[in-house]
Amino acid sequence: AQKITQTQPGMFVQEKEAVTLDCTYDTSDQSYGLFWYKQPSSGEMIFLIYQGSYDEQNATEGRYSLNFQKARKSANLVISASQLGDSAMYFCAMREGTGRRALTFGSGTRLQVQP
Amino acid sequence: ETGVTQSPTHLIKTRGQQVTLRCSSQSGHNTVSWYQQALGQGPQFIFQYYREEENGRGNFPPRFSGLQFPNYSSELNVNALELDDSALYLCASSFRGLTNEKLFFGSGTQLSVL
């Protein structure tokens, strides 16, 4: 089974509008962390936001917020007031358990912001 | 900028050759991990080093090997290159690599195997 599922290969959004990128995850661990990264065409993965499994509040970082629904195992990224510079690949990732563990990434969503 | 630098940025090799990719971690970070990202896919974990010892490994064959040096820089070595090894190789570092710590990624090395 896929650990991280991103069902939207591509998304379009108008500049200044909000957009939601979907992510569902699968784990039997009680302790885990969920991350979103942005990858522009330059290739570098840029950290956007983090949500811990025990965090009761949804994480927010500027224009980014994470809609965390633990029972549904979903961790959707919401970008408010989209900008042209937001056009990129977006990856959802999970680190399971405690200790030094790897990140497991989804297949990504390509977001294109139109003027 | 994350402070993680990788070299070279691009590399072309032929099947059967060996390649070494290099990574300089962000200052103060003692955990480094390597990921392979094939075209159109998410990154796949290769292995992780913590204080110069391999600390975890993904589903990659032994011809993928690595080193971490006392200054926490790192190398990824791939022997007997295959066409499917063509990918973007990403290095990432973190202070301790714990559950809630984000990874800082470099811009990657684009490897083409012909």
PDB file of C-alpha atoms in Angstrom:
ATOM      1  CA  ALA A   1       0.000   0.000   0.000  1.00  0.00           C
ATOM      2  CA  GLN A   2       1.127   3.522  -0.714  1.00  0.00           C
ATOM      3  CA  LYS A   3       2.266   5.339   2.388  1.00  0.00           C
ATOM      4  CA  ILE A   4       1.555   8.773   0.920  1.00  0.00           C
ATOM      5  CA  THR A   5      -1.045   9.346  -1.771  1.00  0.00           C
ATOM      6  CA  GLN A   6      -1.403  12.540  -3.754  1.00  0.00           C
ATOM      7  CA  THR A   7      -4.277  12.090  -6.174  1.00  0.00           C
ATOM      8  CA  GLN A   8      -3.921  15.349  -8.116  1.00  0.00           C
ATOM      9  CA  PRO A   9      -1.132  15.114 -10.700  1.00  0.00           C
ATOM     10  CA  GLY A  10      -1.783  18.702 -11.780  1.00  0.00           C
ATOM     11  CA  MET A  11      -3.736  21.706 -10.554  1.00  0.00           C
ATOM     12  CA  PHE A  12      -4.462  25.136 -11.991  1.00  0.00           C
ATOM     13  CA  VAL A  13      -5.344  28.178  -9.909  1.00  0.00           C
ATOM     14  CA  GLN A  14      -5.878  31.841 -10.699  1.00  0.00           C
ATOM     15  CA  GLU A  15      -3.521  34.320  -9.129  1.00  0.00           C
ATOM     16  CA  LYS A  16      -4.761  35.599  -5.734  1.00  0.00           C
ATOM     17  CA  GLU A  17      -7.119  32.659  -5.261  1.00  0.00           C
ATOM     18  CA  ALA A  18      -6.742  29.898  -2.669  1.00  0.00           C
ATOM     19  CA  VAL A  19      -5.930  26.315  -3.613  1.00  0.00           C
ATOM     20  CA  THR A  20      -5.992  23.011  -1.716  1.00  0.00           C
ATOM     21  CA  LEU A  21      -3.566  20.203  -2.515  1.00  0.00           C
ATOM     22  CA  ASP A  22      -4.663  16.814  -1.268  1.00  0.00           C
ATOM     23  CA  CYS A  23      -2.601  14.278   0.687  1.00  0.00           C
ATOM     24  CA  THR A  24      -3.628  11.093   2.421  1.00  0.00           C
ATOM     25  CA  TYR A  25      -1.287   8.861   4.387  1.00  0.00           C
ATOM     26  CA  ASP A  26      -1.147   5.374   5.787  1.00  0.00           C
ATOM     27  CA  THR A  27       0.643   4.420   8.977  1.00  0.00           C
ATOM     28  CA  SER A  28       0.114   2.259  12.027  1.00  0.00           C
ATOM     29  CA  ASP A  29       2.467   4.363  14.150  1.00  0.00           C
ATOM     30  CA  GLN A  30       0.926   6.693  16.722  1.00  0.00           C
ATOM     31  CA  SER A  31       3.834   9.102  16.452  1.00  0.00           C
ATOM     32  CA  TYR A  32       4.571  10.543  13.044  1.00  0.00           C
ATOM     33  CA  GLY A  33       5.236  13.816  11.308  1.00  0.00           C
ATOM     34  CA  LEU A  34       3.815  15.191   8.079  1.00  0.00           C
ATOM     35  CA  PHE A  35       5.672  17.618   5.851  1.00  0.00           C
ATOM     36  CA  TRP A  36       5.010  19.573   2.708  1.00  0.00           C
ATOM     37  CA  TYR A  37       7.814  20.549   0.373  1.00  0.00           C
ATOM     38  CA  LYS A  38       7.848  22.708  -2.741  1.00  0.00           C
ATOM     39  CA  GLN A  39      10.140  21.861  -5.637  1.00  0.00           C
ATOM     40  CA  PRO A  40      10.596  24.576  -8.278  1.00  0.00           C
ATOM     41  CA  SER A  41      12.226  23.793 -11.592  1.00  0.00           C
ATOM     42  CA  SER A  42      15.647  24.415 -10.009  1.00  0.00           C
ATOM     43  CA  GLY A  43      15.271  21.072  -8.224  1.00  0.00           C
ATOM     44  CA  GLU A  44      15.788  22.120  -4.618  1.00  0.00           C
ATOM     45  CA  MET A  45      13.179  20.887  -2.147  1.00  0.00           C
ATOM     46  CA  ILE A  46      11.923  23.801  -0.060  1.00  0.00           C
ATOM     47  CA  PHE A  47      10.273  23.099   3.289  1.00  0.00           C
ATOM     48  CA  LEU A  48       6.838  24.681   3.663  1.00  0.00           C
ATOM     49  CA  ILE A  49       5.063  23.335   6.727  1.00  0.00           C
ATOM     50  CA  TYR A  50       5.085  20.583   9.361  1.00  0.00           C
ATOM     51  CA  GLN A  51       2.344  18.865  11.350  1.00  0.00           C
ATOM     52  CA  GLY A  52       3.006  16.429  14.181  1.00  0.00           C
ATOM     53  CA  SER A  53       0.578  13.611  14.876  1.00  0.00           C
ATOM     54  CA  TYR A  54      -0.012  14.847  18.411  1.00  0.00           C
ATOM     55  CA  ASP A  55      -0.494  18.488  17.421  1.00  0.00           C
ATOM     56  CA  GLU A  56      -4.061  19.516  18.158  1.00  0.00           C
ATOM     57  CA  GLN A  57      -3.965  22.706  16.123  1.00  0.00           C
ATOM     58  CA  ASN A  58      -3.580  22.824  12.365  1.00  0.00           C
ATOM     59  CA  ALA A  59      -0.162  24.135  11.406  1.00  0.00           C
ATOM     60  CA  THR A  60       0.164  27.503   9.686  1.00  0.00           C
ATOM     61  CA  GLU A  61       3.180  29.197   8.087  1.00  0.00           C
ATOM     62  CA  GLY A  62       2.358  32.505   6.446  1.00  0.00           C
ATOM     63  CA  ARG A  63       0.186  31.786   3.391  1.00  0.00           C
ATOM     64  CA  TYR A  64       0.432  28.039   3.989  1.00  0.00           C
ATOM     65  CA  SER A  65      -1.831  26.063   6.279  1.00  0.00           C
ATOM     66  CA  LEU A  66      -2.247  22.368   6.776  1.00  0.00           C
ATOM     67  CA  ASN A  67      -5.740  20.932   7.111  1.00  0.00           C
ATOM     68  CA  PHE A  68      -5.011  17.947   9.352  1.00  0.00           C
ATOM     69  CA  GLN A  69      -7.796  15.395   9.733  1.00  0.00           C
ATOM     70  CA  LYS A  70      -6.283  12.589  11.760  1.00  0.00           C
ATOM     71  CA  ALA A  71      -9.241  10.203  11.678  1.00  0.00           C
ATOM     72  CA  ARG A  72      -9.357  10.449   7.888  1.00  0.00           C
ATOM     73  CA  LYS A  73      -5.554  10.312   7.648  1.00  0.00           C
ATOM     74  CA  SER A  74      -5.445  13.370   5.487  1.00  0.00           C
ATOM     75  CA  ALA A  75      -3.069  16.327   5.555  1.00  0.00           C
ATOM     76  CA  ASN A  76      -4.098  18.756   2.847  1.00  0.00           C
ATOM     77  CA  LEU A  77      -2.046  21.853   2.074  1.00  0.00           C
ATOM     78  CA  VAL A  78      -3.924  25.097   1.644  1.00  0.00           C
ATOM     79  CA  ILE A  79      -2.199  27.986  -0.123  1.00  0.00           C
ATOM     80  CA  SER A  80      -4.017  31.268   0.252  1.00  0.00           C
ATOM     81  CA  ALA A  81      -3.688  34.198  -2.158  1.00  0.00           C
ATOM     82  CA  SER A  82      -1.724  32.272  -4.791  1.00  0.00           C
ATOM     83  CA  GLN A  83       1.201  34.016  -6.460  1.00  0.00           C
ATOM     84  CA  LEU A  84       2.858  33.331  -9.799  1.00  0.00           C
ATOM     85  CA  GLY A  85       5.954  32.195  -7.901  1.00  0.00           C
ATOM     86  CA  ASP A  86       3.931  29.394  -6.316  1.00  0.00           C
ATOM     87  CA  SER A  87       4.023  27.488  -9.613  1.00  0.00           C
ATOM     88  CA  ALA A  88       6.025  24.340  -8.788  1.00  0.00           C
ATOM     89  CA  MET A  89       5.782  20.688  -7.775  1.00  0.00           C
ATOM     90  CA  TYR A  90       4.440  20.096  -4.270  1.00  0.00           C
ATOM     91  CA  PHE A  91       5.247  16.985  -2.296  1.00  0.00           C
ATOM     92  CA  CYS A  92       3.633  15.607   0.817  1.00  0.00           C
ATOM     93  CA  ALA A  93       5.929  13.498   2.994  1.00  0.00           C
ATOM     94  CA  MET A  94       5.770  11.535   6.230  1.00  0.00           C
ATOM     95  CA  ARG A  95       8.271  10.460   8.840  1.00  0.00           C
ATOM     96  CA  GLU A  96       6.971   7.566  10.926  1.00  0.00           C
ATOM     97  CA  GLY A  97       7.804   6.665  14.491  1.00  0.00           C
ATOM     98  CA  THR A  98      10.472   8.212  16.663  1.00  0.00           C
ATOM     99  CA  GLY A  99      14.198   8.362  16.213  1.00  0.00           C
ATOM    100  CA  ARG A 100      16.080   8.950  13.024  1.00  0.00           C
ATOM    101  CA  ARG A 101      13.799   7.887  10.230  1.00  0.00           C
ATOM    102  CA  ALA A 102      13.591   8.676   6.553  1.00  0.00           C
ATOM    103  CA  LEU A 103      10.921  10.728   4.867  1.00  0.00           C
ATOM    104  CA  THR A 104       8.497   8.918   2.583  1.00  0.00           C
ATOM    105  CA  PHE A 105       7.270  11.133  -0.231  1.00  0.00           C
ATOM    106  CA  GLY A 106       4.172  11.106  -2.369  1.00  0.00           C
ATOM    107  CA  SER A 107       4.254  11.402  -6.140  1.00  0.00           C
ATOM    108  CA  GLY A 108       3.605  15.125  -6.066  1.00  0.00           C
ATOM    109  CA  THR A 109       1.174  17.647  -7.514  1.00  0.00           C
ATOM    110  CA  ARG A 110       2.188  20.166 -10.155  1.00  0.00           C
ATOM    111  CA  LEU A 111       0.594  23.517  -9.401  1.00  0.00           C
ATOM    112  CA  GLN A 112       0.345  26.159 -12.082  1.00  0.00           C
ATOM    113  CA  VAL A 113      -0.737  29.655 -11.100  1.00  0.00           C
ATOM    114  CA  GLN A 114      -2.295  31.617 -13.937  1.00  0.00           C
ATOM    115  CA  PRO A 115      -2.357  35.438 -14.137  1.00  0.00           C
TER     116      PRO A 115
ATOM    117  CA  GLU B   1      19.248  29.017   0.513  1.00  0.00           C
ATOM    118  CA  THR B   2      19.509  25.954   2.729  1.00  0.00           C
ATOM    119  CA  GLY B   3      23.289  25.834   3.096  1.00  0.00           C
ATOM    120  CA  VAL B   4      23.407  22.325   1.611  1.00  0.00           C
ATOM    121  CA  THR B   5      25.589  22.195  -1.480  1.00  0.00           C
ATOM    122  CA  GLN B   6      25.950  19.354  -3.951  1.00  0.00           C
ATOM    123  CA  SER B   7      28.446  18.715  -6.690  1.00  0.00           C
ATOM    124  CA  PRO B   8      28.484  18.296  -9.556  1.00  0.00           C
ATOM    125  CA  THR B   9      25.162  19.727 -10.710  1.00  0.00           C
ATOM    126  CA  HIS B  10      25.055  17.577 -13.828  1.00  0.00           C
ATOM    127  CA  LEU B  11      26.841  14.395 -14.809  1.00  0.00           C
ATOM    128  CA  ILE B  12      26.769  12.082 -17.803  1.00  0.00           C
ATOM    129  CA  LYS B  13      28.060   8.526 -17.475  1.00  0.00           C
ATOM    130  CA  THR B  14      27.824   5.335 -19.497  1.00  0.00           C
ATOM    131  CA  ARG B  15      26.392   2.047 -18.345  1.00  0.00           C
ATOM    132  CA  GLY B  16      28.789   0.028 -16.192  1.00  0.00           C
ATOM    133  CA  GLN B  17      30.773   3.031 -14.974  1.00  0.00           C
ATOM    134  CA  GLN B  18      31.088   4.214 -11.394  1.00  0.00           C
ATOM    135  CA  VAL B  19      30.121   7.643 -10.065  1.00  0.00           C
ATOM    136  CA  THR B  20      30.699   9.657  -6.888  1.00  0.00           C
ATOM    137  CA  LEU B  21      28.371  12.459  -5.858  1.00  0.00           C
ATOM    138  CA  ARG B  22      29.268  14.909  -3.121  1.00  0.00           C
ATOM    139  CA  CYS B  23      27.331  16.851  -0.528  1.00  0.00           C
ATOM    140  CA  SER B  24      28.273  19.480   1.990  1.00  0.00           C
ATOM    141  CA  SER B  25      25.793  19.646   4.855  1.00  0.00           C
ATOM    142  CA  GLN B  26      24.500  22.741   6.546  1.00  0.00           C
ATOM    143  CA  SER B  27      26.766  23.835   9.374  1.00  0.00           C
ATOM    144  CA  GLY B  28      25.947  22.069  12.639  1.00  0.00           C
ATOM    145  CA  HIS B  29      23.993  19.251  11.026  1.00  0.00           C
ATOM    146  CA  ASN B  30      25.224  15.754  11.852  1.00  0.00           C
ATOM    147  CA  THR B  31      22.634  13.745   9.926  1.00  0.00           C
ATOM    148  CA  VAL B  32      22.694  13.446   6.151  1.00  0.00           C
ATOM    149  CA  SER B  33      20.435  11.445   3.889  1.00  0.00           C
ATOM    150  CA  TRP B  34      20.350  10.756   0.171  1.00  0.00           C
ATOM    151  CA  TYR B  35      17.314  10.462  -2.055  1.00  0.00           C
ATOM    152  CA  GLN B  36      16.859   9.405  -5.663  1.00  0.00           C
ATOM    153  CA  GLN B  37      14.193  11.203  -7.669  1.00  0.00           C
ATOM    154  CA  ALA B  38      13.313   9.681 -11.018  1.00  0.00           C
ATOM    155  CA  LEU B  39      11.605  11.905 -13.567  1.00  0.00           C
ATOM    156  CA  GLY B  40       7.988  12.594 -12.632  1.00  0.00           C
ATOM    157  CA  GLN B  41       8.204  10.864  -9.256  1.00  0.00           C
ATOM    158  CA  GLY B  42       8.729  11.760  -5.634  1.00  0.00           C
ATOM    159  CA  PRO B  43      12.119  11.264  -3.984  1.00  0.00           C
ATOM    160  CA  GLN B  44      12.962   7.742  -2.811  1.00  0.00           C
ATOM    161  CA  PHE B  45      15.125   7.226   0.282  1.00  0.00           C
ATOM    162  CA  ILE B  46      18.520   5.636  -0.390  1.00  0.00           C
ATOM    163  CA  PHE B  47      20.274   5.816   2.979  1.00  0.00           C
ATOM    164  CA  GLN B  48      21.040   8.009   5.950  1.00  0.00           C
ATOM    165  CA  TYR B  49      24.208   8.678   7.935  1.00  0.00           C
ATOM    166  CA  TYR B  50      24.445   9.876  11.499  1.00  0.00           C
ATOM    167  CA  ARG B  51      27.830  10.729  12.944  1.00  0.00           C
ATOM    168  CA  GLU B  52      29.661   8.865  10.172  1.00  0.00           C
ATOM    169  CA  GLU B  53      27.688   5.620  10.486  1.00  0.00           C
ATOM    170  CA  GLU B  54      24.924   4.348   8.228  1.00  0.00           C
ATOM    171  CA  ASN B  55      21.726   4.778  10.162  1.00  0.00           C
ATOM    172  CA  GLY B  56      19.070   3.448   7.808  1.00  0.00           C
ATOM    173  CA  ARG B  57      18.738   2.228   4.253  1.00  0.00           C
ATOM    174  CA  GLY B  58      15.978   2.129   1.691  1.00  0.00           C
ATOM    175  CA  ASN B  59      15.317  -0.506  -0.935  1.00  0.00           C
ATOM    176  CA  PHE B  60      18.480   0.042  -2.957  1.00  0.00           C
ATOM    177  CA  PRO B  61      21.107  -2.574  -3.906  1.00  0.00           C
ATOM    178  CA  PRO B  62      24.583  -2.678  -2.332  1.00  0.00           C
ATOM    179  CA  ARG B  63      26.123  -1.019  -5.374  1.00  0.00           C
ATOM    180  CA  PHE B  64      24.754   2.180  -3.839  1.00  0.00           C
ATOM    181  CA  SER B  65      27.106   3.056  -1.002  1.00  0.00           C
ATOM    182  CA  GLY B  66      28.030   6.118   0.960  1.00  0.00           C
ATOM    183  CA  LEU B  67      30.332   7.829   3.378  1.00  0.00           C
ATOM    184  CA  GLN B  68      30.013  10.610   5.887  1.00  0.00           C
ATOM    185  CA  PHE B  69      33.157  12.449   6.925  1.00  0.00           C
ATOM    186  CA  PRO B  70      34.085  14.018  10.287  1.00  0.00           C
ATOM    187  CA  ASN B  71      33.100  17.425   8.974  1.00  0.00           C
ATOM    188  CA  TYR B  72      29.681  15.893   8.135  1.00  0.00           C
ATOM    189  CA  SER B  73      30.123  16.180   4.399  1.00  0.00           C
ATOM    190  CA  SER B  74      29.039  13.097   2.512  1.00  0.00           C
ATOM    191  CA  GLU B  75      29.477  11.055  -0.644  1.00  0.00           C
ATOM    192  CA  LEU B  76      27.161   8.799  -2.577  1.00  0.00           C
ATOM    193  CA  ASN B  77      28.888   6.164  -4.712  1.00  0.00           C
ATOM    194  CA  VAL B  78      27.135   4.124  -7.338  1.00  0.00           C
ATOM    195  CA  ASN B  79      28.955   1.217  -9.000  1.00  0.00           C
ATOM    196  CA  ALA B  80      28.069  -0.613 -12.205  1.00  0.00           C
ATOM    197  CA  LEU B  81      25.719   2.104 -13.384  1.00  0.00           C
ATOM    198  CA  GLU B  82      22.488   1.042 -15.056  1.00  0.00           C
ATOM    199  CA  LEU B  83      20.225   3.059 -17.332  1.00  0.00           C
ATOM    200  CA  ASP B  84      17.568   3.193 -14.577  1.00  0.00           C
ATOM    201  CA  ASP B  85      20.010   5.012 -12.318  1.00  0.00           C
ATOM    202  CA  SER B  86      19.360   8.139 -14.384  1.00  0.00           C
ATOM    203  CA  ALA B  87      17.716  10.502 -11.903  1.00  0.00           C
ATOM    204  CA  LEU B  88      18.105  13.580  -9.735  1.00  0.00           C
ATOM    205  CA  TYR B  89      20.044  12.717  -6.593  1.00  0.00           C
ATOM    206  CA  LEU B  90      19.189  14.861  -3.612  1.00  0.00           C
ATOM    207  CA  CYS B  91      21.189  15.261  -0.436  1.00  0.00           C
ATOM    208  CA  ALA B  92      19.473  16.456   2.729  1.00  0.00           C
ATOM    209  CA  SER B  93      20.752  17.316   6.173  1.00  0.00           C
ATOM    210  CA  SER B  94      19.262  17.896   9.584  1.00  0.00           C
ATOM    211  CA  PHE B  95      20.551  18.471  13.070  1.00  0.00           C
ATOM    212  CA  ARG B  96      19.542  15.113  14.500  1.00  0.00           C
ATOM    213  CA  GLY B  97      17.007  13.696  12.021  1.00  0.00           C
ATOM    214  CA  LEU B  98      14.269  13.270  14.584  1.00  0.00           C
ATOM    215  CA  THR B  99      10.559  13.001  13.900  1.00  0.00           C
ATOM    216  CA  ASN B 100       9.721  16.687  13.948  1.00  0.00           C
ATOM    217  CA  GLU B 101      12.851  17.966  12.252  1.00  0.00           C
ATOM    218  CA  LYS B 102      12.661  19.239   8.719  1.00  0.00           C
ATOM    219  CA  LEU B 103      15.251  18.259   6.173  1.00  0.00           C
ATOM    220  CA  PHE B 104      17.290  20.872   4.367  1.00  0.00           C
ATOM    221  CA  PHE B 105      17.844  19.811   0.776  1.00  0.00           C
ATOM    222  CA  GLY B 106      20.476  20.700  -1.763  1.00  0.00           C
ATOM    223  CA  SER B 107      19.641  21.428  -5.390  1.00  0.00           C
ATOM    224  CA  GLY B 108      20.669  17.958  -6.439  1.00  0.00           C
ATOM    225  CA  THR B 109      22.902  16.260  -8.981  1.00  0.00           C
ATOM    226  CA  GLN B 110      21.245  15.319 -12.261  1.00  0.00           C
ATOM    227  CA  LEU B 111      22.789  12.015 -13.363  1.00  0.00           C
ATOM    228  CA  SER B 112      22.268  10.718 -16.885  1.00  0.00           C
ATOM    229  CA  VAL B 113      23.373   7.185 -17.702  1.00  0.00           C
ATOM    230  CA  LEU B 114      23.732   6.433 -21.419  1.00  0.00           C
TER     231      LEU B 114
END
